[in-house]
Short mmCIF file of C-alpha atoms in Angstrom, two decimals:
data_model
loop_
_atom_site.label_atom_id
_atom_site.label_comp_id
_atom_site.label_asym_id
_atom_site.label_seq_id
_atom_site.Cartn_x
_atom_site.Cartn_y
_atom_site.Cartn_z
CA MET A 13 1.38 -7.09 -31.76
CA ASP A 14 3.24 -10.39 -31.58
CA PHE A 15 1.67 -13.28 -33.47
CA ARG A 16 2.45 -16.96 -33.11
CA PRO A 17 2.62 -19.82 -35.60
CA GLY A 18 -0.68 -21.60 -36.07
CA LEU A 19 -4.09 -19.98 -35.62
CA THR A 20 -4.48 -16.53 -34.07
CA ILE A 21 -8.03 -15.36 -33.37
CA LEU A 22 -8.91 -11.67 -33.08
CA GLN A 23 -12.18 -11.54 -31.15
CA GLY A 24 -14.40 -8.47 -30.81
CA GLU A 25 -17.74 -6.91 -31.64
CA ASN A 26 -18.33 -5.34 -35.04
CA GLY A 27 -16.76 -1.92 -35.55
CA GLN A 28 -13.96 -2.40 -33.00
CA GLY A 29 -11.10 -2.51 -35.51
CA LYS A 30 -10.57 -6.23 -36.23
CA THR A 31 -10.77 -5.84 -40.01
CA ASN A 32 -8.41 -2.83 -39.88
CA ILE A 33 -5.71 -5.09 -38.44
CA LEU A 34 -6.06 -7.62 -41.26
CA GLU A 35 -6.17 -4.87 -43.86
CA GLY A 36 -3.01 -3.34 -42.41
CA ILE A 37 -1.21 -6.69 -42.63
CA TYR A 38 -2.39 -7.24 -46.20
CA TYR A 39 -1.36 -3.73 -47.26
CA LEU A 40 2.05 -4.14 -45.62
CA LEU A 41 2.69 -7.36 -47.58
CA THR A 42 1.31 -6.31 -50.97
CA GLY A 43 1.46 -2.51 -51.09
CA LYS A 44 -2.21 -2.59 -52.09
CA SER A 45 -5.50 -2.40 -50.21
CA TYR A 46 -7.81 -5.38 -50.47
CA ARG A 47 -10.84 -3.13 -50.02
CA VAL A 48 -10.33 0.32 -51.53
CA HIS A 49 -8.57 1.74 -54.58
CA ARG A 50 -7.54 5.10 -53.08
CA GLU A 51 -4.87 4.80 -50.39
CA GLN A 52 -5.96 8.06 -48.80
CA GLU A 53 -9.07 6.21 -47.60
CA LEU A 54 -6.87 3.96 -45.46
CA ALA A 55 -5.59 6.83 -43.33
CA ARG A 56 -7.32 7.75 -40.08
CA TRP A 57 -10.10 10.30 -40.55
CA GLY A 58 -8.59 13.78 -40.86
CA GLU A 59 -5.06 12.43 -41.41
CA ASN A 60 -3.09 12.23 -44.65
CA GLU A 61 -0.47 9.67 -43.67
CA PHE A 62 0.12 6.28 -42.09
CA HIS A 63 3.16 4.14 -41.29
CA LEU A 64 3.20 0.35 -41.10
CA TYR A 65 6.02 -2.04 -40.31
CA GLY A 66 6.31 -5.71 -39.48
CA ASP A 67 9.00 -8.24 -38.64
CA PHE A 68 8.79 -11.65 -40.32
CA ILE A 69 10.73 -14.89 -40.49
CA VAL A 70 10.77 -16.48 -43.94
CA GLN A 71 12.73 -19.70 -44.43
CA ARG A 72 14.79 -18.88 -41.29
CA ARG A 73 15.57 -15.41 -42.63
CA LYS A 74 14.48 -12.31 -40.71
CA LEU A 75 12.80 -9.57 -42.72
CA ARG A 76 11.41 -6.19 -41.80
CA LEU A 77 8.88 -4.67 -44.19
CA GLU A 78 7.89 -1.01 -43.97
CA SER A 79 5.32 1.09 -45.79
CA HIS A 80 4.96 4.83 -45.24
CA TYR A 81 2.23 6.79 -47.02
CA GLN A 82 2.07 10.59 -46.87
CA ASP A 83 0.46 13.18 -49.16
CA LYS A 84 -0.15 10.68 -51.99
CA ARG A 85 3.46 9.48 -51.83
CA LYS A 86 4.47 5.99 -50.73
CA ILE A 87 7.84 4.75 -49.47
CA ILE A 88 8.33 1.00 -49.11
CA LYS A 89 11.37 -0.71 -47.61
CA ILE A 90 12.77 -4.19 -47.07
CA ASN A 91 15.24 -4.38 -44.18
CA GLN A 92 15.42 -0.56 -44.19
CA ILE A 93 16.42 -0.48 -47.88
CA PRO A 94 13.96 1.57 -50.02
CA CYS A 95 12.42 -0.16 -53.04
CA ARG A 96 12.33 1.84 -56.25
CA LYS A 97 9.32 -0.04 -57.60
CA LEU A 98 6.39 -1.89 -56.07
CA SER A 99 7.40 -4.92 -58.15
CA GLU A 100 10.62 -5.18 -56.08
CA TYR A 101 8.55 -5.42 -52.90
CA VAL A 102 5.47 -7.49 -53.72
CA GLY A 103 5.91 -11.23 -53.29
CA THR A 104 8.58 -10.95 -50.60
CA ILE A 105 6.00 -12.57 -48.32
CA ASN A 106 2.85 -14.06 -49.82
CA VAL A 107 -0.61 -13.64 -48.36
CA VAL A 108 -4.18 -14.75 -49.10
CA PHE A 109 -7.13 -12.71 -47.80
CA PHE A 110 -10.61 -14.25 -47.48
CA SER A 111 -13.70 -12.29 -46.43
CA PRO A 112 -17.49 -12.51 -46.98
CA ASP A 113 -17.11 -9.74 -49.57
CA ASP A 114 -15.27 -12.22 -51.79
CA LEU A 115 -18.63 -13.56 -52.89
CA VAL A 116 -18.44 -10.75 -55.44
CA MET A 117 -15.87 -12.91 -57.27
CA VAL A 118 -18.76 -15.09 -58.41
CA LYS A 119 -21.75 -12.75 -58.21
CA GLY A 120 -20.08 -9.52 -59.30
CA GLY A 121 -18.85 -8.17 -62.60
CA PRO A 122 -15.76 -9.07 -64.66
CA ALA A 123 -13.69 -6.25 -63.12
CA GLU A 124 -13.80 -7.96 -59.71
CA ARG A 125 -12.59 -11.25 -61.15
CA ARG A 126 -9.79 -9.58 -63.13
CA ARG A 127 -8.67 -7.77 -59.97
CA PHE A 128 -8.56 -11.05 -58.05
CA LEU A 129 -6.38 -12.63 -60.75
CA ASP A 130 -4.02 -9.67 -60.97
CA LEU A 131 -3.57 -9.32 -57.20
CA HIS A 132 -2.53 -12.95 -56.98
CA ILE A 133 -0.31 -13.07 -60.08
CA ALA A 134 1.53 -9.94 -58.95
CA GLN A 135 2.66 -11.69 -55.75
CA HIS A 136 4.85 -14.18 -57.58
CA HIS A 137 5.38 -12.58 -61.00
CA SER A 138 6.69 -9.11 -60.25
CA LYS A 139 6.77 -8.23 -63.95
CA HIS A 140 2.96 -8.50 -64.01
CA ILE A 141 2.69 -5.26 -62.01
CA GLN A 142 4.87 -3.50 -64.57
CA LEU A 143 2.75 -4.91 -67.40
CA LEU A 144 -0.49 -3.72 -65.78
CA ASN A 145 0.90 -0.24 -65.14
CA ALA A 146 2.19 0.03 -68.71
CA TYR A 147 -1.08 -1.28 -70.15
CA ASN A 148 -3.20 1.14 -68.13
CA LYS A 149 -1.09 4.08 -69.33
CA VAL A 150 -1.53 3.01 -72.96
CA LEU A 151 -5.24 2.49 -72.37
CA GLN A 152 -5.61 6.01 -70.97
CA GLN A 153 -3.70 7.51 -73.89
CA LYS A 154 -5.74 5.67 -76.52
CA ASN A 155 -9.03 6.53 -74.78
CA ALA A 156 -7.99 10.19 -74.65
CA LEU A 157 -7.19 10.09 -78.37
CA LEU A 158 -10.55 8.48 -79.22
CA LYS A 159 -12.42 11.09 -77.17
CA GLN A 160 -10.84 13.87 -79.24
CA GLY A 161 -12.88 12.78 -82.24
CA GLN A 162 -11.11 14.07 -85.38
CA GLY A 163 -13.55 12.10 -87.54
CA GLY A 164 -11.17 9.29 -88.41
CA SER A 165 -8.51 11.48 -90.00
CA LYS A 166 -5.32 9.93 -91.35
CA SER A 167 -3.43 11.42 -88.43
CA GLN A 168 -5.81 9.93 -85.86
CA ILE A 169 -5.79 6.50 -87.52
CA ALA A 170 -1.98 6.50 -87.58
CA GLN A 171 -1.86 7.34 -83.87
CA ILE A 172 -4.45 4.68 -83.02
CA GLU A 173 -2.40 2.09 -84.90
CA LEU A 174 0.66 3.03 -82.84
CA TRP A 175 -1.29 2.59 -79.59
CA ASN A 176 -2.71 -0.69 -80.92
CA GLU A 177 0.82 -2.04 -81.32
CA GLN A 178 1.42 -1.35 -77.62
CA ILE A 179 -1.93 -2.83 -76.58
CA LEU A 180 -1.16 -5.96 -78.60
CA ARG A 181 2.36 -6.38 -77.21
CA ILE A 182 1.60 -5.70 -73.53
CA GLY A 183 -1.93 -7.12 -73.58
CA SER A 184 -0.77 -10.47 -74.98
CA GLU A 185 1.58 -10.95 -72.01
CA ILE A 186 -1.17 -10.06 -69.52
CA ILE A 187 -3.55 -12.52 -71.19
CA ARG A 188 -0.94 -15.28 -71.11
CA ASN A 189 -0.20 -14.71 -67.40
CA ARG A 190 -3.87 -14.74 -66.47
CA TRP A 191 -4.53 -17.81 -68.59
CA GLU A 192 -1.72 -19.81 -67.01
CA PHE A 193 -2.77 -18.89 -63.47
CA THR A 194 -6.44 -19.67 -64.13
CA GLY A 195 -5.41 -23.12 -65.35
CA LEU A 196 -3.46 -23.81 -62.15
CA LEU A 197 -6.27 -22.44 -60.01
CA SER A 198 -8.95 -24.40 -61.86
CA ARG A 199 -7.24 -27.76 -61.35
CA LYS A 200 -6.76 -27.23 -57.61
CA GLY A 201 -10.15 -25.59 -57.16
CA GLN A 202 -11.87 -28.48 -58.90
CA GLU A 203 -10.20 -30.97 -56.55
CA ILE A 204 -11.13 -29.01 -53.40
CA TYR A 205 -14.69 -28.31 -54.52
CA GLY A 206 -15.12 -32.03 -55.20
CA GLN A 207 -14.23 -32.73 -51.57
CA ILE A 208 -16.59 -30.05 -50.25
CA SER A 209 -19.51 -31.20 -52.41
CA ALA A 210 -18.79 -34.92 -51.90
CA GLY A 211 -18.29 -35.25 -55.65
CA LYS A 212 -21.85 -34.22 -56.48
CA GLU A 213 -20.80 -31.26 -58.63
CA GLU A 214 -17.85 -30.38 -60.83
CA LEU A 215 -16.35 -26.89 -60.69
CA THR A 216 -14.59 -25.42 -63.72
CA MET A 217 -12.99 -22.00 -64.20
CA ASP A 218 -12.54 -20.74 -67.75
CA TYR A 219 -10.62 -17.59 -68.62
CA HIS A 220 -12.24 -15.85 -71.58
CA ALA A 221 -9.86 -13.55 -73.43
CA LEU A 222 -11.27 -11.45 -76.26
CA GLY A 223 -14.41 -13.59 -76.13
CA LYS A 224 -12.51 -16.86 -76.65
CA ASN A 225 -11.72 -19.68 -74.22
CA ASN A 226 -8.67 -20.93 -76.10
CA LEU A 227 -5.37 -19.12 -75.55
CA GLU A 228 -3.83 -19.56 -78.98
CA GLU A 229 -7.09 -18.61 -80.72
CA ALA A 230 -7.36 -15.49 -78.57
CA LEU A 231 -3.78 -14.37 -79.26
CA ALA A 232 -4.17 -15.07 -83.00
CA ALA A 233 -7.42 -13.07 -83.13
CA PHE A 234 -6.04 -10.12 -81.13
CA PRO A 235 -4.45 -8.09 -83.99
CA LYS A 236 -7.41 -8.79 -86.29
CA LEU A 237 -9.92 -7.59 -83.69
CA LEU A 238 -7.94 -4.40 -83.06
CA ALA A 239 -8.06 -3.60 -86.77
CA GLU A 240 -11.69 -4.67 -87.30
CA LYS A 241 -13.05 -2.72 -84.32
CA MET A 242 -11.17 0.51 -85.00
CA SER A 243 -14.16 2.21 -86.66
CA LEU A 244 -16.48 1.15 -83.84
CA GLU A 245 -14.00 2.40 -81.23
CA MET A 246 -13.84 5.78 -82.98
CA GLU A 247 -17.64 5.89 -83.08
CA ARG A 248 -18.02 5.03 -79.38
CA LYS A 249 -14.87 6.95 -78.38
CA MET A 250 -13.57 4.18 -76.12
CA VAL A 251 -11.22 1.18 -76.28
CA LEU A 252 -13.25 -1.99 -76.85
CA ILE A 253 -10.56 -4.61 -77.44
CA GLY A 254 -8.02 -5.82 -74.90
CA PRO A 255 -7.53 -7.73 -71.63
CA HIS A 256 -9.28 -4.94 -69.70
CA ARG A 257 -12.54 -6.55 -70.89
CA ASP A 258 -11.70 -10.21 -70.19
CA ASP A 259 -13.48 -12.42 -67.65
CA ILE A 260 -13.38 -15.71 -65.72
CA LEU A 261 -16.44 -17.94 -65.94
CA PHE A 262 -17.16 -20.15 -62.93
CA LYS A 263 -19.28 -23.16 -63.87
CA LEU A 264 -20.90 -26.00 -61.92
CA ASN A 265 -21.63 -29.00 -64.10
CA GLU A 266 -21.17 -26.75 -67.15
CA ARG A 267 -23.76 -24.19 -65.97
CA SER A 268 -22.93 -20.61 -65.02
CA ALA A 269 -22.49 -20.42 -61.24
CA ARG A 270 -23.19 -16.68 -61.34
CA LEU A 271 -26.56 -17.16 -63.01
CA TYR A 272 -27.70 -20.52 -61.68
CA GLY A 273 -25.68 -21.27 -58.53
CA SER A 274 -27.31 -21.05 -55.11
CA GLN A 275 -25.81 -18.79 -52.43
CA GLY A 276 -24.37 -21.88 -50.72
CA GLN A 277 -22.80 -23.14 -53.95
CA GLN A 278 -21.33 -19.72 -54.67
CA ARG A 279 -19.80 -19.56 -51.19
CA SER A 280 -18.32 -23.03 -51.73
CA ILE A 281 -16.78 -21.82 -54.99
CA VAL A 282 -15.14 -18.88 -53.25
CA LEU A 283 -13.85 -21.13 -50.44
CA SER A 284 -12.46 -23.62 -52.97
CA THR A 285 -10.85 -20.83 -55.00
CA LYS A 286 -9.15 -19.29 -51.97
CA LEU A 287 -7.79 -22.63 -50.77
CA ALA A 288 -6.66 -23.39 -54.32
CA GLU A 289 -4.82 -20.06 -54.28
CA LEU A 290 -2.94 -21.21 -51.17
CA GLU A 291 -1.95 -24.46 -52.89
CA VAL A 292 -0.79 -22.74 -56.07
CA ILE A 293 1.44 -20.39 -54.05
CA ARG A 294 2.87 -23.34 -52.08
CA GLN A 295 3.68 -25.17 -55.32
CA GLU A 296 5.44 -22.15 -56.78
CA LYS A 297 7.15 -20.80 -53.65
CA GLY A 298 7.70 -23.91 -51.55
CA ASP A 299 5.85 -22.54 -48.51
CA TYR A 300 2.24 -21.76 -47.70
CA PRO A 301 1.40 -18.05 -47.56
CA LEU A 302 -0.03 -16.23 -44.57
CA LEU A 303 -3.82 -16.71 -44.49
CA LEU A 304 -6.09 -13.86 -43.33
CA LEU A 305 -9.73 -14.77 -42.59
CA ASP A 306 -12.11 -11.89 -41.93
CA ASP A 307 -15.26 -13.15 -40.19
CA VAL A 308 -15.84 -15.90 -42.75
CA LEU A 309 -16.96 -18.69 -40.42
CA SER A 310 -20.32 -17.01 -39.83
CA GLU A 311 -21.01 -17.31 -43.57
CA LEU A 312 -20.30 -21.06 -43.81
CA ASP A 313 -22.34 -24.07 -42.73
CA ARG A 314 -20.88 -26.45 -40.15
CA PHE A 315 -19.33 -28.86 -42.66
CA ARG A 316 -17.53 -26.12 -44.62
CA ARG A 317 -16.53 -24.36 -41.39
CA ASP A 318 -14.90 -27.55 -40.06
CA TYR A 319 -13.29 -28.19 -43.45
CA LEU A 320 -11.67 -24.74 -43.42
CA LEU A 321 -10.52 -25.01 -39.80
CA ASP A 322 -9.02 -28.46 -40.40
CA TYR A 323 -7.28 -27.08 -43.48
CA THR A 324 -5.58 -24.33 -41.46
CA LYS A 325 -3.78 -26.97 -39.39
CA SER A 326 -1.41 -27.56 -42.32
CA LEU A 327 -0.58 -23.85 -42.66
CA GLN A 328 2.27 -22.04 -40.95
CA GLN A 329 0.17 -19.09 -39.82
CA THR A 330 -3.48 -18.04 -39.98
CA ILE A 331 -5.00 -14.87 -38.50
CA MET A 332 -8.77 -14.87 -38.20
CA THR A 333 -11.36 -12.38 -36.92
CA MET A 334 -14.68 -13.30 -35.32
CA THR A 335 -17.19 -11.87 -32.86
CA SER A 336 -17.09 -14.88 -30.52
CA ALA A 337 -14.37 -17.51 -30.22
CA GLU A 338 -15.85 -19.61 -27.42
CA THR A 339 -16.07 -22.78 -29.51
CA LEU A 340 -12.56 -22.39 -30.96
CA THR A 341 -10.37 -21.68 -27.96
CA GLN A 342 -8.81 -25.15 -28.14
CA ARG A 343 -7.85 -24.67 -31.78
CA ALA A 344 -6.17 -21.28 -31.33
CA SER A 345 -2.49 -20.82 -30.48
CA LEU A 346 -3.23 -17.18 -29.56
CA LEU A 347 -6.49 -15.45 -28.65
CA LEU A 348 -6.67 -11.64 -28.70
CA LYS A 349 -9.46 -9.25 -27.74
CA VAL A 350 -10.03 -6.17 -29.92
CA GLU A 351 -12.05 -3.34 -28.41
CA LYS A 352 -12.15 0.30 -29.57
CA GLY A 353 -8.96 -0.24 -31.52
CA GLN A 354 -7.08 -1.61 -28.49
CA ILE A 355 -5.72 -5.16 -28.41
CA GLY A 356 -5.27 -7.38 -25.39
CA ARG A 357 -4.50 -11.03 -24.85
CA ILE A 358 -7.24 -13.38 -23.61
CA GLU A 359 -5.84 -16.02 -21.27
#
């Protein structure tokens, strides 16, 4: 497939493979699936491997990215040179993915919002991937220790304290990264939401770490909470304190958007957040990222649909899927038909 600058539309009925194309592009650029956690699920039914590659031009520099997955093993390359770690690969080319499923950012649980934050931060702070991997290993080890019981013996307490030191050190960095990004996202998201709502409502995004919405207070309370909750953690046999339990609160006029926002308001929040993500990346990298839109226009009213389409004019490249593109043929630089996994150009 050869894509052009500007807006490319992938047109086709549901179930023809449009979303697979976007997911393949996203996976190639990030090394992660936007949809599933197990990479095996991305392979064709009955297969245990897949191979993706793409040629890109970034700031007049040609790049080839490759990702080969086979038997639970992944090899990723930049210009045919293997990367030892995912953190060396992610962020080479930035991407933002927007689909109707993103409504879960507002309506879903804290895990979905943490995942959104981490996927974005990892694209321009490669160390964040290393921090998350290290934190998850420590979390698993401490949980395993707590499940063993031992009735709060001196030996168990000493081991828990050692793991707590790691949770404090690594977790504090994760919290700080998330806090900083949420602040950037909130300022841009507030501005964009104000335009979408004609200034009738104010959007705020607050990152709550360890139950607090102030960074310094959260970091100061972290070691105290680890010590205070040790007995409760041993009783429940699970880790209760750390950034794996943090959350973002979306508010409209100081009221929870998850609890009190209408479906239309929640969709506007997601749209504002995604466009804010584009702006934050542009500020930090100097260029807009690739934008992938998976059948989102059908979920937006006319005003928000036109707002999004007008917004894409300022981007270098947008790839969008939809079932019918009749009304958008004049906006598209390239129109492709997807049917039964096959792709053809529509003149």
